PDB file of C-alpha atoms in Angstrom:
ATOM      1  CA  GLY A   1     -14.347   6.185   9.809  1.00  0.00           C
ATOM      2  CA  GLU A   2     -11.820   4.799   7.356  1.00  0.00           C
ATOM      3  CA  ASP A   3     -10.494   1.837   9.350  1.00  0.00           C
ATOM      4  CA  VAL A   4      -9.457  -1.325   7.563  1.00  0.00           C
ATOM      5  CA  GLU A   5      -8.594  -4.114   9.982  1.00  0.00           C
ATOM      6  CA  GLN A   6      -6.633  -7.339   9.537  1.00  0.00           C
ATOM      7  CA  SER A   7      -5.107  -9.906  11.855  1.00  0.00           C
ATOM      8  CA  LEU A   8      -1.336  -9.498  12.055  1.00  0.00           C
ATOM      9  CA  PHE A   9      -0.081 -13.049  11.598  1.00  0.00           C
ATOM     10  CA  LEU A  10      -1.074 -16.383  10.052  1.00  0.00           C
ATOM     11  CA  SER A  11       0.964 -19.592   9.966  1.00  0.00           C
ATOM     12  CA  VAL A  12       0.091 -22.542   7.734  1.00  0.00           C
ATOM     13  CA  ARG A  13       1.763 -25.699   6.475  1.00  0.00           C
ATOM     14  CA  GLU A  14       2.791 -26.056   2.859  1.00  0.00           C
ATOM     15  CA  GLY A  15      -0.055 -27.553   0.823  1.00  0.00           C
ATOM     16  CA  ASP A  16      -2.797 -26.321   3.181  1.00  0.00           C
ATOM     17  CA  SER A  17      -5.222 -23.511   2.373  1.00  0.00           C
ATOM     18  CA  SER A  18      -4.683 -20.039   3.832  1.00  0.00           C
ATOM     19  CA  VAL A  19      -7.502 -17.629   4.594  1.00  0.00           C
ATOM     20  CA  ILE A  20      -6.661 -13.996   5.300  1.00  0.00           C
ATOM     21  CA  ASN A  21      -9.491 -11.817   6.588  1.00  0.00           C
ATOM     22  CA  CYS A  22     -10.184  -8.103   6.420  1.00  0.00           C
ATOM     23  CA  THR A  23     -12.973  -5.900   7.763  1.00  0.00           C
ATOM     24  CA  TYR A  24     -13.734  -2.318   6.843  1.00  0.00           C
ATOM     25  CA  THR A  25     -16.108   0.380   7.978  1.00  0.00           C
ATOM     26  CA  ASP A  26     -16.862   2.424   4.836  1.00  0.00           C
ATOM     27  CA  SER A  27     -18.716   0.611   2.047  1.00  0.00           C
ATOM     28  CA  SER A  28     -18.524   3.306  -0.640  1.00  0.00           C
ATOM     29  CA  SER A  29     -15.574   1.792  -2.530  1.00  0.00           C
ATOM     30  CA  THR A  30     -15.994   0.634  -6.115  1.00  0.00           C
ATOM     31  CA  TYR A  31     -13.110  -1.821  -5.860  1.00  0.00           C
ATOM     32  CA  LEU A  32     -11.424  -3.677  -3.017  1.00  0.00           C
ATOM     33  CA  TYR A  33      -7.874  -4.897  -3.435  1.00  0.00           C
ATOM     34  CA  TRP A  34      -5.395  -7.420  -2.136  1.00  0.00           C
ATOM     35  CA  TYR A  35      -1.709  -6.475  -2.328  1.00  0.00           C
ATOM     36  CA  LYS A  36       1.294  -8.701  -1.665  1.00  0.00           C
ATOM     37  CA  GLN A  37       4.598  -7.487  -0.223  1.00  0.00           C
ATOM     38  CA  GLU A  38       7.593  -9.794  -0.402  1.00  0.00           C
ATOM     39  CA  PRO A  39      10.557  -9.187   1.942  1.00  0.00           C
ATOM     40  CA  GLY A  40      12.461  -6.007   1.116  1.00  0.00           C
ATOM     41  CA  ALA A  41      10.162  -5.071  -1.747  1.00  0.00           C
ATOM     42  CA  GLY A  42       7.300  -2.747  -2.520  1.00  0.00           C
ATOM     43  CA  LEU A  43       3.664  -3.789  -2.727  1.00  0.00           C
ATOM     44  CA  GLN A  44       2.234  -5.406  -5.833  1.00  0.00           C
ATOM     45  CA  LEU A  45      -1.411  -5.887  -6.700  1.00  0.00           C
ATOM     46  CA  LEU A  46      -2.372  -9.530  -6.243  1.00  0.00           C
ATOM     47  CA  THR A  47      -6.058  -9.430  -7.074  1.00  0.00           C
ATOM     48  CA  TYR A  48      -9.133  -7.228  -6.728  1.00  0.00           C
ATOM     49  CA  ILE A  49     -12.912  -7.497  -6.622  1.00  0.00           C
ATOM     50  CA  PHE A  50     -15.592  -5.155  -7.872  1.00  0.00           C
ATOM     51  CA  SER A  51     -17.916  -4.105  -5.065  1.00  0.00           C
ATOM     52  CA  ASN A  52     -21.033  -5.537  -6.724  1.00  0.00           C
ATOM     53  CA  MET A  53     -19.499  -9.048  -6.791  1.00  0.00           C
ATOM     54  CA  ASP A  54     -19.604 -11.658  -4.030  1.00  0.00           C
ATOM     55  CA  MET A  55     -16.753 -13.835  -5.211  1.00  0.00           C
ATOM     56  CA  LYS A  56     -13.854 -13.820  -7.618  1.00  0.00           C
ATOM     57  CA  GLN A  57     -11.601 -16.758  -8.418  1.00  0.00           C
ATOM     58  CA  ASP A  58      -8.198 -16.457 -10.063  1.00  0.00           C
ATOM     59  CA  GLN A  59      -6.240 -19.719 -10.206  1.00  0.00           C
ATOM     60  CA  ARG A  60      -5.266 -20.524  -6.581  1.00  0.00           C
ATOM     61  CA  LEU A  61      -6.807 -17.308  -5.258  1.00  0.00           C
ATOM     62  CA  THR A  62     -10.434 -16.853  -4.172  1.00  0.00           C
ATOM     63  CA  VAL A  63     -11.734 -13.506  -2.964  1.00  0.00           C
ATOM     64  CA  LEU A  64     -14.997 -13.411  -1.011  1.00  0.00           C
ATOM     65  CA  LEU A  65     -16.858 -10.187  -0.297  1.00  0.00           C
ATOM     66  CA  ASN A  66     -19.650  -9.962   2.265  1.00  0.00           C
ATOM     67  CA  LYS A  67     -21.012  -6.453   1.836  1.00  0.00           C
ATOM     68  CA  LYS A  68     -23.554  -6.778   4.631  1.00  0.00           C
ATOM     69  CA  ASP A  69     -20.848  -7.585   7.190  1.00  0.00           C
ATOM     70  CA  LYS A  70     -18.193  -5.427   5.437  1.00  0.00           C
ATOM     71  CA  HIS A  71     -15.877  -8.419   5.356  1.00  0.00           C
ATOM     72  CA  LEU A  72     -13.345  -9.339   2.682  1.00  0.00           C
ATOM     73  CA  SER A  73     -11.288 -12.519   2.593  1.00  0.00           C
ATOM     74  CA  LEU A  74      -8.493 -13.958   0.488  1.00  0.00           C
ATOM     75  CA  ARG A  75      -8.149 -17.727   0.226  1.00  0.00           C
ATOM     76  CA  ILE A  76      -4.933 -19.192  -1.164  1.00  0.00           C
ATOM     77  CA  ALA A  77      -5.289 -22.860  -2.108  1.00  0.00           C
ATOM     78  CA  ASP A  78      -2.323 -25.269  -1.922  1.00  0.00           C
ATOM     79  CA  THR A  79      -0.165 -22.663  -0.171  1.00  0.00           C
ATOM     80  CA  GLN A  80       3.510 -22.734  -1.166  1.00  0.00           C
ATOM     81  CA  THR A  81       6.609 -21.407   0.594  1.00  0.00           C
ATOM     82  CA  GLY A  82       6.788 -18.730  -2.118  1.00  0.00           C
ATOM     83  CA  ASP A  83       3.470 -17.377  -0.810  1.00  0.00           C
ATOM     84  CA  SER A  84       5.203 -16.262   2.403  1.00  0.00           C
ATOM     85  CA  ALA A  85       4.748 -12.487   2.440  1.00  0.00           C
ATOM     86  CA  ILE A  86       2.710  -9.683   3.960  1.00  0.00           C
ATOM     87  CA  TYR A  87      -0.779  -9.346   2.496  1.00  0.00           C
ATOM     88  CA  PHE A  88      -2.636  -6.043   2.613  1.00  0.00           C
ATOM     89  CA  CYS A  89      -6.270  -5.414   1.877  1.00  0.00           C
ATOM     90  CA  ALA A  90      -7.189  -1.958   0.651  1.00  0.00           C
ATOM     91  CA  ARG A  91     -10.240  -0.018  -0.413  1.00  0.00           C
ATOM     92  CA  GLY A  92     -10.760   3.181  -2.326  1.00  0.00           C
ATOM     93  CA  SER A  93     -11.768   6.233  -0.335  1.00  0.00           C
ATOM     94  CA  GLY A  94     -14.725   7.761  -2.103  1.00  0.00           C
ATOM     95  CA  ALA A  95     -14.018  10.805  -4.213  1.00  0.00           C
ATOM     96  CA  THR A  96     -10.641  11.621  -2.672  1.00  0.00           C
ATOM     97  CA  ASN A  97      -8.681   9.240  -4.917  1.00  0.00           C
ATOM     98  CA  LYS A  98      -6.888   7.629  -1.981  1.00  0.00           C
ATOM     99  CA  LEU A  99      -6.465   3.974  -1.097  1.00  0.00           C
ATOM    100  CA  ILE A 100      -6.857   3.042   2.551  1.00  0.00           C
ATOM    101  CA  PHE A 101      -4.762   0.048   3.593  1.00  0.00           C
ATOM    102  CA  GLY A 102      -5.176  -2.451   6.373  1.00  0.00           C
ATOM    103  CA  THR A 103      -2.424  -3.227   8.847  1.00  0.00           C
ATOM    104  CA  GLY A 104      -1.195  -6.186   6.788  1.00  0.00           C
ATOM    105  CA  THR A 105      -1.144  -9.930   7.600  1.00  0.00           C
ATOM    106  CA  LEU A 106       2.190 -11.727   7.695  1.00  0.00           C
ATOM    107  CA  LEU A 107       1.694 -15.185   6.175  1.00  0.00           C
ATOM    108  CA  ALA A 108       4.335 -17.730   7.212  1.00  0.00           C
ATOM    109  CA  VAL A 109       4.323 -21.001   5.300  1.00  0.00           C
ATOM    110  CA  GLN A 110       6.010 -23.904   7.075  1.00  0.00           C
ATOM    111  CA  PRO A 111       7.561 -26.617   4.871  1.00  0.00           C
TER     112      PRO A 111
ATOM    113  CA  ASN B   1       9.688  -0.850 -17.628  1.00  0.00           C
ATOM    114  CA  ALA B   2      10.871   1.393 -14.788  1.00  0.00           C
ATOM    115  CA  GLY B   3       7.433   2.091 -13.256  1.00  0.00           C
ATOM    116  CA  VAL B   4       7.946   4.010  -9.993  1.00  0.00           C
ATOM    117  CA  THR B   5      11.520   4.814  -9.021  1.00  0.00           C
ATOM    118  CA  GLN B   6      12.529   6.032  -5.560  1.00  0.00           C
ATOM    119  CA  THR B   7      15.867   7.354  -4.356  1.00  0.00           C
ATOM    120  CA  PRO B   8      17.706   6.833  -2.120  1.00  0.00           C
ATOM    121  CA  LYS B   9      16.985   3.222  -1.140  1.00  0.00           C
ATOM    122  CA  PHE B  10      18.718   3.597   2.231  1.00  0.00           C
ATOM    123  CA  GLN B  11      19.575   6.635   4.348  1.00  0.00           C
ATOM    124  CA  VAL B  12      20.823   7.229   7.884  1.00  0.00           C
ATOM    125  CA  LEU B  13      20.303  10.690   9.369  1.00  0.00           C
ATOM    126  CA  LYS B  14      21.065  12.359  12.663  1.00  0.00           C
ATOM    127  CA  THR B  15      18.261  14.074  14.557  1.00  0.00           C
ATOM    128  CA  GLY B  16      17.701  17.552  13.151  1.00  0.00           C
ATOM    129  CA  GLN B  17      19.170  16.870   9.702  1.00  0.00           C
ATOM    130  CA  SER B  18      17.100  17.417   6.587  1.00  0.00           C
ATOM    131  CA  MET B  19      16.711  15.328   3.479  1.00  0.00           C
ATOM    132  CA  THR B  20      14.523  14.844   0.430  1.00  0.00           C
ATOM    133  CA  LEU B  21      13.198  11.562  -0.907  1.00  0.00           C
ATOM    134  CA  GLN B  22      12.778  11.601  -4.662  1.00  0.00           C
ATOM    135  CA  CYS B  23      10.121   9.748  -6.654  1.00  0.00           C
ATOM    136  CA  ALA B  24       9.475   9.549 -10.375  1.00  0.00           C
ATOM    137  CA  GLN B  25       6.959   7.573 -12.428  1.00  0.00           C
ATOM    138  CA  ASP B  26       6.963   6.935 -16.160  1.00  0.00           C
ATOM    139  CA  MET B  27       3.359   5.718 -16.553  1.00  0.00           C
ATOM    140  CA  ASN B  28       1.803   9.153 -17.196  1.00  0.00           C
ATOM    141  CA  HIS B  29      -0.255   8.809 -14.006  1.00  0.00           C
ATOM    142  CA  ASN B  30      -2.094  11.804 -12.629  1.00  0.00           C
ATOM    143  CA  SER B  31      -1.995  10.868  -8.930  1.00  0.00           C
ATOM    144  CA  MET B  32       1.012  10.256  -6.722  1.00  0.00           C
ATOM    145  CA  TYR B  33       1.312   9.309  -3.047  1.00  0.00           C
ATOM    146  CA  TRP B  34       3.766   9.012  -0.185  1.00  0.00           C
ATOM    147  CA  TYR B  35       3.156   6.332   2.447  1.00  0.00           C
ATOM    148  CA  ARG B  36       5.160   5.219   5.450  1.00  0.00           C
ATOM    149  CA  GLN B  37       5.210   1.628   6.684  1.00  0.00           C
ATOM    150  CA  ASP B  38       5.799   0.761  10.313  1.00  0.00           C
ATOM    151  CA  PRO B  39       5.473  -2.663  12.006  1.00  0.00           C
ATOM    152  CA  GLY B  40       1.913  -3.355  13.116  1.00  0.00           C
ATOM    153  CA  MET B  41       0.687  -0.052  11.637  1.00  0.00           C
ATOM    154  CA  GLY B  42       0.344  -1.009   7.998  1.00  0.00           C
ATOM    155  CA  LEU B  43       0.681   1.735   5.420  1.00  0.00           C
ATOM    156  CA  ARG B  44      -0.206   5.264   6.452  1.00  0.00           C
ATOM    157  CA  LEU B  45      -0.666   8.041   3.938  1.00  0.00           C
ATOM    158  CA  ILE B  46       1.576  11.069   4.488  1.00  0.00           C
ATOM    159  CA  TYR B  47       0.697  13.294   1.524  1.00  0.00           C
ATOM    160  CA  TYR B  48      -0.781  12.825  -1.899  1.00  0.00           C
ATOM    161  CA  SER B  49      -1.121  14.722  -5.132  1.00  0.00           C
ATOM    162  CA  ALA B  50      -4.323  14.047  -7.049  1.00  0.00           C
ATOM    163  CA  SER B  51      -2.977  15.855 -10.110  1.00  0.00           C
ATOM    164  CA  GLU B  52      -0.100  18.051 -11.172  1.00  0.00           C
ATOM    165  CA  GLY B  53      -0.184  21.307  -9.233  1.00  0.00           C
ATOM    166  CA  THR B  54      -2.138  20.008  -6.230  1.00  0.00           C
ATOM    167  CA  THR B  55      -1.086  18.404  -2.962  1.00  0.00           C
ATOM    168  CA  ASP B  56      -3.106  17.338   0.077  1.00  0.00           C
ATOM    169  CA  LYS B  57      -2.403  16.042   3.553  1.00  0.00           C
ATOM    170  CA  GLY B  58      -2.953  12.415   4.406  1.00  0.00           C
ATOM    171  CA  GLU B  59      -3.211  10.768   7.830  1.00  0.00           C
ATOM    172  CA  VAL B  60       0.271  11.630   9.148  1.00  0.00           C
ATOM    173  CA  PRO B  61       1.604  14.821   7.490  1.00  0.00           C
ATOM    174  CA  ASN B  62       3.324  16.429  10.478  1.00  0.00           C
ATOM    175  CA  GLY B  63       7.069  16.844   9.996  1.00  0.00           C
ATOM    176  CA  TYR B  64       6.907  16.442   6.211  1.00  0.00           C
ATOM    177  CA  ASN B  65       6.532  18.609   3.145  1.00  0.00           C
ATOM    178  CA  VAL B  66       5.989  17.613  -0.469  1.00  0.00           C
ATOM    179  CA  SER B  67       6.492  19.070  -3.915  1.00  0.00           C
ATOM    180  CA  ARG B  68       4.801  17.914  -7.110  1.00  0.00           C
ATOM    181  CA  LEU B  69       7.526  19.140  -9.396  1.00  0.00           C
ATOM    182  CA  ASN B  70       5.805  18.059 -12.603  1.00  0.00           C
ATOM    183  CA  LYS B  71       3.559  15.201 -13.685  1.00  0.00           C
ATOM    184  CA  ARG B  72       6.370  12.658 -13.298  1.00  0.00           C
ATOM    185  CA  GLU B  73       7.975  13.684 -10.009  1.00  0.00           C
ATOM    186  CA  PHE B  74       6.768  13.936  -6.407  1.00  0.00           C
ATOM    187  CA  SER B  75       9.300  14.565  -3.646  1.00  0.00           C
ATOM    188  CA  LEU B  76       9.016  14.217   0.136  1.00  0.00           C
ATOM    189  CA  ARG B  77      11.088  16.444   2.403  1.00  0.00           C
ATOM    190  CA  LEU B  78      11.966  16.050   6.060  1.00  0.00           C
ATOM    191  CA  GLU B  79      13.046  19.480   7.287  1.00  0.00           C
ATOM    192  CA  SER B  80      14.277  18.422  10.733  1.00  0.00           C
ATOM    193  CA  ALA B  81      14.385  14.643  11.083  1.00  0.00           C
ATOM    194  CA  ALA B  82      13.264  12.982  14.321  1.00  0.00           C
ATOM    195  CA  PRO B  83      13.730   9.370  15.504  1.00  0.00           C
ATOM    196  CA  SER B  84       9.944   8.894  15.157  1.00  0.00           C
ATOM    197  CA  GLN B  85      10.432   9.292  11.402  1.00  0.00           C
ATOM    198  CA  THR B  86      12.501   6.116  11.217  1.00  0.00           C
ATOM    199  CA  SER B  87      10.443   4.078   8.790  1.00  0.00           C
ATOM    200  CA  VAL B  88      10.192   2.635   5.309  1.00  0.00           C
ATOM    201  CA  TYR B  89       8.781   5.160   2.862  1.00  0.00           C
ATOM    202  CA  PHE B  90       6.912   4.171  -0.270  1.00  0.00           C
ATOM    203  CA  CYS B  91       5.995   6.292  -3.225  1.00  0.00           C
ATOM    204  CA  ALA B  92       3.091   5.193  -5.396  1.00  0.00           C
ATOM    205  CA  SER B  93       1.221   6.389  -8.446  1.00  0.00           C
ATOM    206  CA  ARG B  94      -2.226   5.771  -9.821  1.00  0.00           C
ATOM    207  CA  GLY B  95      -3.952   6.426 -13.102  1.00  0.00           C
ATOM    208  CA  THR B  96      -7.443   7.855 -12.834  1.00  0.00           C
ATOM    209  CA  SER B  97      -8.766   7.364 -16.337  1.00  0.00           C
ATOM    210  CA  GLY B  98     -10.647   4.074 -16.454  1.00  0.00           C
ATOM    211  CA  GLY B  99      -9.076   0.860 -15.226  1.00  0.00           C
ATOM    212  CA  ILE B 100      -9.398  -0.482 -11.713  1.00  0.00           C
ATOM    213  CA  GLY B 101      -7.483   2.301 -10.017  1.00  0.00           C
ATOM    214  CA  GLU B 102      -4.647   0.177  -8.674  1.00  0.00           C
ATOM    215  CA  LEU B 103      -1.620   1.769  -7.054  1.00  0.00           C
ATOM    216  CA  PHE B 104       1.839   1.071  -8.436  1.00  0.00           C
ATOM    217  CA  PHE B 105       4.561   1.176  -5.793  1.00  0.00           C
ATOM    218  CA  GLY B 106       8.251   1.916  -5.743  1.00  0.00           C
ATOM    219  CA  GLU B 107      10.622  -0.420  -3.932  1.00  0.00           C
ATOM    220  CA  GLY B 108      10.815   1.719  -0.824  1.00  0.00           C
ATOM    221  CA  SER B 109      13.312   3.996   0.932  1.00  0.00           C
ATOM    222  CA  ARG B 110      14.552   2.804   4.311  1.00  0.00           C
ATOM    223  CA  LEU B 111      15.274   5.740   6.594  1.00  0.00           C
ATOM    224  CA  THR B 112      16.905   5.556  10.013  1.00  0.00           C
ATOM    225  CA  VAL B 113      17.079   8.654  12.217  1.00  0.00           C
ATOM    226  CA  LEU B 114      19.552   8.400  15.086  1.00  0.00           C
TER     227      LEU B 114
END
């Protein structure tokens, strides 16, 4: 199957760390992606990880990939109110040139 | 940089009316996509065009048609709108030569069918 699953909602306090989780069923993707959608806007690429990596760090963002468990996570350190958005994980779909998206996780940051 | 441009941004239709959503990209990308976004459902692929001259069905194609007019433009048509097609529609494009294969999205078209 092509399912990509995420929890729907996460609430954190400003300054805390946020961890958004994603699981997938098909492990053939070369890249896995995290997209951010701010209110009323389209999606923008936040970060990505190559499938032969376990971890990628980019400033406040850390992506962890557990290929055995088919689990991807996004950690946001020192979460700010400007991080409030919907976060989507996505993976490529083999040779068909499609991206398969998860359901999205709404991150609410409380001041 | 315009990127991916969608029109219209908002539209209200009555059941049975038809309309076309327009999308254009200026990044010389080969592949273009139409997604719909509904609460709790994430993004679902309606149709895509891997290259100029080809189109393929995605997860939820029923009730829609598409036209890849040229390399830049990919339109989505609702022939007879239904309330179940109330949604936010996103067009996206993707280059396939090298790079990481990210999708670039338009800002969305919010459609309400009464």
